mmCIF file with all atom_site columns, C-alpha atoms in Angstrom:
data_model
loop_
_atom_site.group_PDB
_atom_site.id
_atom_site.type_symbol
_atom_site.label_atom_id
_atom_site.label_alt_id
_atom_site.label_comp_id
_atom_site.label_asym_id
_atom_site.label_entity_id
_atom_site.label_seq_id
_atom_site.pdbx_PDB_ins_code
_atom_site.Cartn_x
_atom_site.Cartn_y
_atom_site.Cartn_z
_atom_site.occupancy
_atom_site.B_iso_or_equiv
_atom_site.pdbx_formal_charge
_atom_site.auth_seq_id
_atom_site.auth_comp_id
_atom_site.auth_asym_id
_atom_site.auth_atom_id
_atom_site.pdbx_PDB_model_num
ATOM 1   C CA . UNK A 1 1   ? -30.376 122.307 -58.913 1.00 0.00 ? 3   UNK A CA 1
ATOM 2   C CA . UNK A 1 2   ? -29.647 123.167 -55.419 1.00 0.00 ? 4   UNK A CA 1
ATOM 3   C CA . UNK A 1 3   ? -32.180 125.697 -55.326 1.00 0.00 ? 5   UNK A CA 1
ATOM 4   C CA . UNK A 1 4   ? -34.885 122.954 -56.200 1.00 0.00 ? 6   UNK A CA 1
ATOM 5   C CA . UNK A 1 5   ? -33.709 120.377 -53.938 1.00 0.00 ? 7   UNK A CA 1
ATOM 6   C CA . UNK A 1 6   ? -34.492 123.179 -51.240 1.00 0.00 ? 8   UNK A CA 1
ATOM 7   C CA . UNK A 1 7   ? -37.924 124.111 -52.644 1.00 0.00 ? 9   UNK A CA 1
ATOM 8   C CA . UNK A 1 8   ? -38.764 120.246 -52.660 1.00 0.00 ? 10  UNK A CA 1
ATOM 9   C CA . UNK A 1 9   ? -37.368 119.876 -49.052 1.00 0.00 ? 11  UNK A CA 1
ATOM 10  C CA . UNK A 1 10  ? -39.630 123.000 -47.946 1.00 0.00 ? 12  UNK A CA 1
ATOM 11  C CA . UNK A 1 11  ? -42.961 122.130 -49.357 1.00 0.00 ? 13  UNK A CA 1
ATOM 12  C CA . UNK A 1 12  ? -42.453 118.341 -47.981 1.00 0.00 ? 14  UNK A CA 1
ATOM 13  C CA . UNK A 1 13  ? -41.815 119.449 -44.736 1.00 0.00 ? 15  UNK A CA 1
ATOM 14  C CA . UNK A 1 14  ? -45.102 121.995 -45.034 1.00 0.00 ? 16  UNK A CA 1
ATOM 15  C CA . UNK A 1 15  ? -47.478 119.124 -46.365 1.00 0.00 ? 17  UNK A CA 1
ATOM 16  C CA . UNK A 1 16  ? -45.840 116.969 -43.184 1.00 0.00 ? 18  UNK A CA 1
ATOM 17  C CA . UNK A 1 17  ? -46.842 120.008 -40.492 1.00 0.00 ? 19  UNK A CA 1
ATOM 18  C CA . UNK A 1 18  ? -50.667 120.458 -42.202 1.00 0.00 ? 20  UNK A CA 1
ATOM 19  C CA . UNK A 1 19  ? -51.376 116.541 -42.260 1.00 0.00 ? 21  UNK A CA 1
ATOM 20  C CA . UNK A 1 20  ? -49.867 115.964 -38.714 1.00 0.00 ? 22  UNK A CA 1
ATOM 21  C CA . UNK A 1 21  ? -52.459 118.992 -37.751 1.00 0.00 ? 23  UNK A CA 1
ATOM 22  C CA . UNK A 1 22  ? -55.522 116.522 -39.356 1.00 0.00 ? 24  UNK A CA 1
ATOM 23  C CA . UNK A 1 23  ? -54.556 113.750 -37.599 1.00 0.00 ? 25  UNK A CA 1
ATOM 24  C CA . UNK A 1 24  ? -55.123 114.900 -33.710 1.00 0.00 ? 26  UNK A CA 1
ATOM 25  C CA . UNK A 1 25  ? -55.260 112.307 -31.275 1.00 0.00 ? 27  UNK A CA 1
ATOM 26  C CA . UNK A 1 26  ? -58.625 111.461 -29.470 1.00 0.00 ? 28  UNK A CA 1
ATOM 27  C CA . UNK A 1 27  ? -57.420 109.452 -26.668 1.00 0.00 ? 29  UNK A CA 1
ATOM 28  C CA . UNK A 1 28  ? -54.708 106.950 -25.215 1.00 0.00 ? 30  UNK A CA 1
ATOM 29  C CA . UNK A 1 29  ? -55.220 103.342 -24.929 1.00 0.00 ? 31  UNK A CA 1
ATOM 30  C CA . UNK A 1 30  ? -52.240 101.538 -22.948 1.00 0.00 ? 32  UNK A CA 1
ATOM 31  C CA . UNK A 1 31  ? -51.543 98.070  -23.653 1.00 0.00 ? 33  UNK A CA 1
ATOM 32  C CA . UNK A 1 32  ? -50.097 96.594  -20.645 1.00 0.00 ? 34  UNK A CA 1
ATOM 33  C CA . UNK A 1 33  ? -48.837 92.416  -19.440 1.00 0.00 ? 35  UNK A CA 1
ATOM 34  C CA . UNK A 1 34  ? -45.812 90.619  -18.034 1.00 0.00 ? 36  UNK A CA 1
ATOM 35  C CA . UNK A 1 35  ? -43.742 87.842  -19.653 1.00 0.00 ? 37  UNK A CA 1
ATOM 36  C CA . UNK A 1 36  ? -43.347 85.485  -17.563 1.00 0.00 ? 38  UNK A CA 1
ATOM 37  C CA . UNK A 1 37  ? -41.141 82.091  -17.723 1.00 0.00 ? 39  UNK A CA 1
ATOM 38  C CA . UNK A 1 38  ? -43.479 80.065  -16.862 1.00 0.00 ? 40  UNK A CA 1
ATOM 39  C CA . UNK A 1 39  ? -47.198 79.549  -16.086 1.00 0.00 ? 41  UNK A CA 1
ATOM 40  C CA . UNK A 1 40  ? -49.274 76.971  -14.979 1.00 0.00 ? 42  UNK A CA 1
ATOM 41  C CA . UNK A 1 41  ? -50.483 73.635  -16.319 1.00 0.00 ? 43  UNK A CA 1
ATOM 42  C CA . UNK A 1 42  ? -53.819 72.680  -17.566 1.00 0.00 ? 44  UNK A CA 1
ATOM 43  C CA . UNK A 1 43  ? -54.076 69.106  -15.697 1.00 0.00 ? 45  UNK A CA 1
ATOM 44  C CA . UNK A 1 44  ? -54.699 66.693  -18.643 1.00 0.00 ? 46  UNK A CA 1
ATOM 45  C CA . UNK A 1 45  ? -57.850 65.720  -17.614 1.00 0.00 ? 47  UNK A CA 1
ATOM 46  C CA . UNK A 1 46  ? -58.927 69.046  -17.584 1.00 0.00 ? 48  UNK A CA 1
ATOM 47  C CA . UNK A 1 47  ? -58.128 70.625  -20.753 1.00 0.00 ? 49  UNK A CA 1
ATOM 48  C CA . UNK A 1 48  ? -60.697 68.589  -23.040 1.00 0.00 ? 50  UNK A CA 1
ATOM 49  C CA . UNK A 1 49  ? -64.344 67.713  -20.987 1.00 0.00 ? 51  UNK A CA 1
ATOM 50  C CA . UNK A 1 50  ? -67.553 66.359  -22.000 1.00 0.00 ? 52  UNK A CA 1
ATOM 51  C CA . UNK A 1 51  ? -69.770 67.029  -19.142 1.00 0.00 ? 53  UNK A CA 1
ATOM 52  C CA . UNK A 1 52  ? -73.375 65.391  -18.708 1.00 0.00 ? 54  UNK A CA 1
ATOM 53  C CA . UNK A 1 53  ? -76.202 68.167  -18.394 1.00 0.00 ? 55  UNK A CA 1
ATOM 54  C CA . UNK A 1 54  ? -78.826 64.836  -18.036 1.00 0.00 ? 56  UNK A CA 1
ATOM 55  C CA . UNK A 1 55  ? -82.494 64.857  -19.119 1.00 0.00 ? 57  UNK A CA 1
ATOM 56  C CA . UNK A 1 56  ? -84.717 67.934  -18.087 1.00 0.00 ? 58  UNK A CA 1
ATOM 57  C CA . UNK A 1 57  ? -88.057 68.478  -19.262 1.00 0.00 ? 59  UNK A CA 1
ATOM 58  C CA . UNK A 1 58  ? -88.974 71.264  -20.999 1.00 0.00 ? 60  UNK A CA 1
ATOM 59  C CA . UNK A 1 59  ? -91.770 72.165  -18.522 1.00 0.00 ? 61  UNK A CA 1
ATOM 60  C CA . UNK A 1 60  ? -89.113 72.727  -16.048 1.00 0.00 ? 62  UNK A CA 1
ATOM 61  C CA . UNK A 1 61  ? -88.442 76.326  -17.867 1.00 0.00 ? 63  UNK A CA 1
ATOM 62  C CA . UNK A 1 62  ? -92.066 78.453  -17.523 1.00 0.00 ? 64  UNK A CA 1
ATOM 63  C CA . UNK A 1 63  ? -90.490 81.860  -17.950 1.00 0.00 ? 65  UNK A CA 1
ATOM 64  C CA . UNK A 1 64  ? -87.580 83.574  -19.338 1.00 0.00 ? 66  UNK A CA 1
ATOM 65  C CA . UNK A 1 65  ? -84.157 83.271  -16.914 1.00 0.00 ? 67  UNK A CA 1
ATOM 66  C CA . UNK A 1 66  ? -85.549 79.966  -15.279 1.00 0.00 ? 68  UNK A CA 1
ATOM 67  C CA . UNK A 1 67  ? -82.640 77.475  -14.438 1.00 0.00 ? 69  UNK A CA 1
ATOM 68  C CA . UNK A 1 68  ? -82.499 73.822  -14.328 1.00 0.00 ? 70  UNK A CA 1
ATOM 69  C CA . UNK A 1 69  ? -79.744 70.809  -14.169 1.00 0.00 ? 71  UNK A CA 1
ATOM 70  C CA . UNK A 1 70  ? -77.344 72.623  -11.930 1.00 0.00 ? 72  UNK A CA 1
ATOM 71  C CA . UNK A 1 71  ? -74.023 70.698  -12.739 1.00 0.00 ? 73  UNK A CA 1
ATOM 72  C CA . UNK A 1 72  ? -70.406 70.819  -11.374 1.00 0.00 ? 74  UNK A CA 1
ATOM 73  C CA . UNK A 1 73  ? -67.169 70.744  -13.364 1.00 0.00 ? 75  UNK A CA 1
ATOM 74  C CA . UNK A 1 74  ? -63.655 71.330  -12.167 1.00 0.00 ? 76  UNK A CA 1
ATOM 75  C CA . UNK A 1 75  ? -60.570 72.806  -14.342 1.00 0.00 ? 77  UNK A CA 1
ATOM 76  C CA . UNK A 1 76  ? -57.551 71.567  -12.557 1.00 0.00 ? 78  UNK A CA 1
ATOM 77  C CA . UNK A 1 77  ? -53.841 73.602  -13.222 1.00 0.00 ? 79  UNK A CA 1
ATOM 78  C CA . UNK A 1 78  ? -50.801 72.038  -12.117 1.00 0.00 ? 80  UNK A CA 1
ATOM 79  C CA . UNK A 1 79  ? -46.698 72.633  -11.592 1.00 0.00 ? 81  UNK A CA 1
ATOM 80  C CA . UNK A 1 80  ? -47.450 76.325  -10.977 1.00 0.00 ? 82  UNK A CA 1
ATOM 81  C CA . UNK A 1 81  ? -44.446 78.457  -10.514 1.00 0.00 ? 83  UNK A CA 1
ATOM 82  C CA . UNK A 1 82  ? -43.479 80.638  -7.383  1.00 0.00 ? 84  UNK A CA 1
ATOM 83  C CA . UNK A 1 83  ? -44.104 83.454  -9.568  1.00 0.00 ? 85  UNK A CA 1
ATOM 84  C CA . UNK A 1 84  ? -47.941 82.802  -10.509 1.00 0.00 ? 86  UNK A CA 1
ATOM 85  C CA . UNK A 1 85  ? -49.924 83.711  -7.180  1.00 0.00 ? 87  UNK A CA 1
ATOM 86  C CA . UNK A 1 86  ? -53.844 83.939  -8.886  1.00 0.00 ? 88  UNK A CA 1
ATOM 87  C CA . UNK A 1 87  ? -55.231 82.680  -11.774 1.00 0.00 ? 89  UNK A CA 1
ATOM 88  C CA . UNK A 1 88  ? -59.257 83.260  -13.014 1.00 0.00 ? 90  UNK A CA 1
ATOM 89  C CA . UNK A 1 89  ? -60.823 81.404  -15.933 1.00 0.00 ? 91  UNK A CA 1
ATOM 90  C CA . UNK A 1 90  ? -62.488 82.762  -19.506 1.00 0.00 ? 92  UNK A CA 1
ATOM 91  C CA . UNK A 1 91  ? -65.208 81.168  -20.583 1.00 0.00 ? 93  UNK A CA 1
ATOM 92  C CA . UNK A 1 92  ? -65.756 82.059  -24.237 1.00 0.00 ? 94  UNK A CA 1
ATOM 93  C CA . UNK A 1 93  ? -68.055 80.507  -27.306 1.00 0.00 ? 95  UNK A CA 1
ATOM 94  C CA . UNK A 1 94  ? -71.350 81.685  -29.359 1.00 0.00 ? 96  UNK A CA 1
ATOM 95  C CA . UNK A 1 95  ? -73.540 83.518  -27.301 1.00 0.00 ? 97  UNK A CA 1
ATOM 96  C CA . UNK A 1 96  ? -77.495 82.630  -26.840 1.00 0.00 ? 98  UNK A CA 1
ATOM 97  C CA . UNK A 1 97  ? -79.796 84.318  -28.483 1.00 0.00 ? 99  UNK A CA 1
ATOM 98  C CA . UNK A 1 98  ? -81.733 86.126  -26.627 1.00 0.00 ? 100 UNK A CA 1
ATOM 99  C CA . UNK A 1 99  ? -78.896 86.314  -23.775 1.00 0.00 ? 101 UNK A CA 1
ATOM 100 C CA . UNK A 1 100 ? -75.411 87.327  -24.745 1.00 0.00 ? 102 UNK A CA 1
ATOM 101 C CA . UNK A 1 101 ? -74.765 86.392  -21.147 1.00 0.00 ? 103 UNK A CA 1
ATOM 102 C CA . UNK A 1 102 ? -75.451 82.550  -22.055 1.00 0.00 ? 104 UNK A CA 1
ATOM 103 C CA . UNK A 1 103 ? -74.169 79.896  -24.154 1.00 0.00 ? 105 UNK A CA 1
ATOM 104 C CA . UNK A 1 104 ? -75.588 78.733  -26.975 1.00 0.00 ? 106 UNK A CA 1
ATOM 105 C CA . UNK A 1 105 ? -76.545 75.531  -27.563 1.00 0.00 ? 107 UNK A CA 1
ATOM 106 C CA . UNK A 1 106 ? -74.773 73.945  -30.670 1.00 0.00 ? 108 UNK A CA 1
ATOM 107 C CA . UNK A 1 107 ? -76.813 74.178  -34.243 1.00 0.00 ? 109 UNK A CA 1
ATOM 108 C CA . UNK A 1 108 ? -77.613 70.071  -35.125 1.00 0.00 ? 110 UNK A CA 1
ATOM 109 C CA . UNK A 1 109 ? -80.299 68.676  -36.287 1.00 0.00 ? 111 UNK A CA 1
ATOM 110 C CA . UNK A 1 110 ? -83.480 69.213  -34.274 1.00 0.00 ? 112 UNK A CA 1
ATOM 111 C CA . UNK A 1 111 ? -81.795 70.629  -31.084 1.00 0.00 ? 113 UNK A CA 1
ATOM 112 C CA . UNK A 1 112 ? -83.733 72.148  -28.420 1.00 0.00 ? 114 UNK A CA 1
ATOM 113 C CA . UNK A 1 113 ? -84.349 75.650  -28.805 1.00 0.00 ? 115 UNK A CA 1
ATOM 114 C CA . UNK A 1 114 ? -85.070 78.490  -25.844 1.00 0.00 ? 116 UNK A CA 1
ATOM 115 C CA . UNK A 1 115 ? -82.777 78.055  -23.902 1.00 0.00 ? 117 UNK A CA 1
ATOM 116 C CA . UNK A 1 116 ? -79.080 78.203  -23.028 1.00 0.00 ? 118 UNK A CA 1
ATOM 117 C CA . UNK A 1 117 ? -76.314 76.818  -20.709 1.00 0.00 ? 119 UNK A CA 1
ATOM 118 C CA . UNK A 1 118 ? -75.173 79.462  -18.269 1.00 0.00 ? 120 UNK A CA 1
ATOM 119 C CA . UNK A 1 119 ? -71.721 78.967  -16.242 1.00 0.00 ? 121 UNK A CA 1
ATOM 120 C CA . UNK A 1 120 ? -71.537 80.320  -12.867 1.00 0.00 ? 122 UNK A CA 1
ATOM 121 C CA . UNK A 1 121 ? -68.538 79.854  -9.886  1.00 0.00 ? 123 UNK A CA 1
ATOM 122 C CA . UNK A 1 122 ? -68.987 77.483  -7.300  1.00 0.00 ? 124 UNK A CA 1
ATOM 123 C CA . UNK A 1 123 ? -71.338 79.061  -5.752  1.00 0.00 ? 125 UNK A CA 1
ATOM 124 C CA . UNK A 1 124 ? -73.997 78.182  -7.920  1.00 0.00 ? 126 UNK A CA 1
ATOM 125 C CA . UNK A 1 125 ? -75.098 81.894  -7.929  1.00 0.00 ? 127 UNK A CA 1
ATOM 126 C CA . UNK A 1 126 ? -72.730 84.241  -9.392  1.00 0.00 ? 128 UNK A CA 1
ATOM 127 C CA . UNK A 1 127 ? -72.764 84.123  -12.823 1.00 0.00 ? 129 UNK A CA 1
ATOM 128 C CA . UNK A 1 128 ? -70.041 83.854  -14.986 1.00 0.00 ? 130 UNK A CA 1
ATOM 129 C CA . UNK A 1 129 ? -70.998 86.090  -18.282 1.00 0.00 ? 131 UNK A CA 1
ATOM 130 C CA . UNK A 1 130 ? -69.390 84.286  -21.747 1.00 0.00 ? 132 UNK A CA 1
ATOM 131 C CA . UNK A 1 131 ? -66.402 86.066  -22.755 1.00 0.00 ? 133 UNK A CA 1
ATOM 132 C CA . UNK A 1 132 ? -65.887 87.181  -19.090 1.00 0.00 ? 134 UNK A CA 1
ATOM 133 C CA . UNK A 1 133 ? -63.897 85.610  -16.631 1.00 0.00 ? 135 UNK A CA 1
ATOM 134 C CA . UNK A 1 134 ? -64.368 84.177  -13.548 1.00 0.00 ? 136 UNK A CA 1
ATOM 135 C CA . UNK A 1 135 ? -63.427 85.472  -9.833  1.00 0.00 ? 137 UNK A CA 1
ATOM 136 C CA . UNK A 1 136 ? -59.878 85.085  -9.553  1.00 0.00 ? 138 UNK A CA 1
ATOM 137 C CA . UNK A 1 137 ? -58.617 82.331  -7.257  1.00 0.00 ? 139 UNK A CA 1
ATOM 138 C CA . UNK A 1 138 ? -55.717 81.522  -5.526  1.00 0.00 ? 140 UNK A CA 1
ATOM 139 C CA . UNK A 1 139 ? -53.126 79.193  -6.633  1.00 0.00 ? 141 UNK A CA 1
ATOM 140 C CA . UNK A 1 140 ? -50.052 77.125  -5.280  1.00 0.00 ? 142 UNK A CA 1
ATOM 141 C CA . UNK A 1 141 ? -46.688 75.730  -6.453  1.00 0.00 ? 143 UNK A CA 1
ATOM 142 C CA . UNK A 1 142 ? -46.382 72.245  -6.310  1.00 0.00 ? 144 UNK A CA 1
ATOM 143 C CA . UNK A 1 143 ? -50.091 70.959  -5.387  1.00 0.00 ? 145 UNK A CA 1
ATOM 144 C CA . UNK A 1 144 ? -53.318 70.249  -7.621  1.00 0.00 ? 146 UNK A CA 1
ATOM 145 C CA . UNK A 1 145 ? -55.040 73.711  -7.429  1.00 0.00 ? 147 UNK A CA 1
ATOM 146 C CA . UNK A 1 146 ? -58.897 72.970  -8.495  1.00 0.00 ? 148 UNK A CA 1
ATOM 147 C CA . UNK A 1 147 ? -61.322 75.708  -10.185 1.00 0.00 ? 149 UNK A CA 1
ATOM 148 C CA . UNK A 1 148 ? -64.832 74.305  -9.284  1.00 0.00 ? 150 UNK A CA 1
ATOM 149 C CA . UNK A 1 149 ? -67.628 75.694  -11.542 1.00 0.00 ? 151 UNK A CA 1
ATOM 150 C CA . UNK A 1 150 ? -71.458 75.073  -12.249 1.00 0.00 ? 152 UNK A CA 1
ATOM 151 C CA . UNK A 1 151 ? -73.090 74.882  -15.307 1.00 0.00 ? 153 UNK A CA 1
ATOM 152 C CA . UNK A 1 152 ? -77.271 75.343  -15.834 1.00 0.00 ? 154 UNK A CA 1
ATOM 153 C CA . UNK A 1 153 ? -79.563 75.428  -18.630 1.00 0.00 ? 155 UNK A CA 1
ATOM 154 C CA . UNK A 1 154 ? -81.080 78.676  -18.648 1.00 0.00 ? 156 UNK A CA 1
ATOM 155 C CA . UNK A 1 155 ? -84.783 79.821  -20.547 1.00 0.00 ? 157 UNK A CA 1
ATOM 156 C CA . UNK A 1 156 ? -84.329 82.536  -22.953 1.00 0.00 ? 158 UNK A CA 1
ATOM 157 C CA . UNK A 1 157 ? -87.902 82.414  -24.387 1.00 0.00 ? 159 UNK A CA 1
ATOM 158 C CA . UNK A 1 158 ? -91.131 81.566  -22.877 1.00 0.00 ? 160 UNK A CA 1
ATOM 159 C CA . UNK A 1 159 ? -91.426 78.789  -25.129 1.00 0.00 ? 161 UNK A CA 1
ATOM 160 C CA . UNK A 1 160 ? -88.775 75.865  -24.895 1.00 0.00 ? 162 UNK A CA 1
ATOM 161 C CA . UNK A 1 161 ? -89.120 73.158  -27.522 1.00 0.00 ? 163 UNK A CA 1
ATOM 162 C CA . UNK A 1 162 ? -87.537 69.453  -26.715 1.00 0.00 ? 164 UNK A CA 1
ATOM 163 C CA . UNK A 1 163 ? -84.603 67.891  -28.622 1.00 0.00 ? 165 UNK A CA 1
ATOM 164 C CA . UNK A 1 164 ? -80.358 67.609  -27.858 1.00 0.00 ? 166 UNK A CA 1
ATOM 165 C CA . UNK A 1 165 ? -78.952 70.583  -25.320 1.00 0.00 ? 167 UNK A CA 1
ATOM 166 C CA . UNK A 1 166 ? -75.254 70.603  -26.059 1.00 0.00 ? 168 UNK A CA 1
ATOM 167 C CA . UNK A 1 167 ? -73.091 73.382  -25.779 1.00 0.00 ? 169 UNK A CA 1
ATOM 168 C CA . UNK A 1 168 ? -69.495 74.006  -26.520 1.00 0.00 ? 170 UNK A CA 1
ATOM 169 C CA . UNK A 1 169 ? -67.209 76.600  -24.313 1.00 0.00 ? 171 UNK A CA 1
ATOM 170 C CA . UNK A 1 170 ? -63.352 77.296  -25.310 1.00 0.00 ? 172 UNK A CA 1
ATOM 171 C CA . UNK A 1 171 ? -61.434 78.384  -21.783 1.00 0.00 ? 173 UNK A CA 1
ATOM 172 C CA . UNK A 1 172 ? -58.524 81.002  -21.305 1.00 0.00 ? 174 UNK A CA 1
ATOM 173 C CA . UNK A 1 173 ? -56.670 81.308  -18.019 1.00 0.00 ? 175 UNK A CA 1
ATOM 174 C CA . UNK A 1 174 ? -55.718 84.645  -17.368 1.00 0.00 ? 176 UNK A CA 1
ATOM 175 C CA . UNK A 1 175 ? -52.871 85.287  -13.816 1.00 0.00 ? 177 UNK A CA 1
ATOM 176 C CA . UNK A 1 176 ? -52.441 87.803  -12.047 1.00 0.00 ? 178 UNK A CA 1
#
């Protein structure tokens, strides 16, 4: 009995050594974060927007990437700890097709199609891919720290047909 208890014992730690020798790593990925005790606020105001785009013609778009409608929207976070120094912004929803860069505009009945709603910082420039986020901005205890952003509707064909342009973003804030 003893003898087989050993035989078993051998031969399970053999088939243990010739699987482990099948299973060779290819690489490392490294999860890394902090837990912190507190972050920041989403101001209430904030947290839920419907922004007006207004009426554009569809005229205004003549080739692919053309922009019109330039609008600003803010995304205010309050009662920031000491701890939380910067904060940037992830803009994420279904992507335009034709542009996984752009938003899509939302599927209802006879909506405008060619085009998109792209999100960009301040600026009105730099581009703010979906599913990216934004530059990173500073933030401060104790005050009303405002994230200014622009939103434009942005050709993705060369033909843009008229109806409703809405789009629908979900944010993250990510601190550093």
């Amino acid at each position: 009995m003893k003898l087989r208890t050993q035989i078993t014992m051998l031969l399970a730690g053999a088939s243990l050594v010739i699987s482990s020798a099948s299973y060779a790593a290819d690489g490392t990925i490294n999860f890394t974060g902090t837990v912190t005790d507190q972050t920041c606020t989403v101001e209430a105001g904030s947290a839920n927007q419907t922004i007006p785009m207004g009426n554009v013609s569809a005229k205004a778009f003549r080739s692919i990437g053309d922009t019109a409608l330039p609008t600003k929207f803010n995304i205010a976070l309050v009662s920031c700890p000491d701890t939380v120094k910067k904060a940037s912004i992830k803009f994420d929803g279904i992507y335009a097709d034709g542009n996984t860069t752009l938003l899509s505009l939302n599927k209802e009945t006879n909506a405008a199609t060619g085009i998109g709603v792209a999100l960009y910082e301040a600026d009105g420039t730099t581009q703010i891919p979906v599913a990216s986020f934004s530059n990173a901005q500073s933030v401060q205890k104790d005050i009303r720290n405002v994230f200014t952003y622009v939103a434009k509707y942005m050709s993705t064909s060369g033909t843009v047909t008229v109806g409703p342009a809405n789009a629908t973003t979900q944010f993250s804030i990510s601190y550093n």
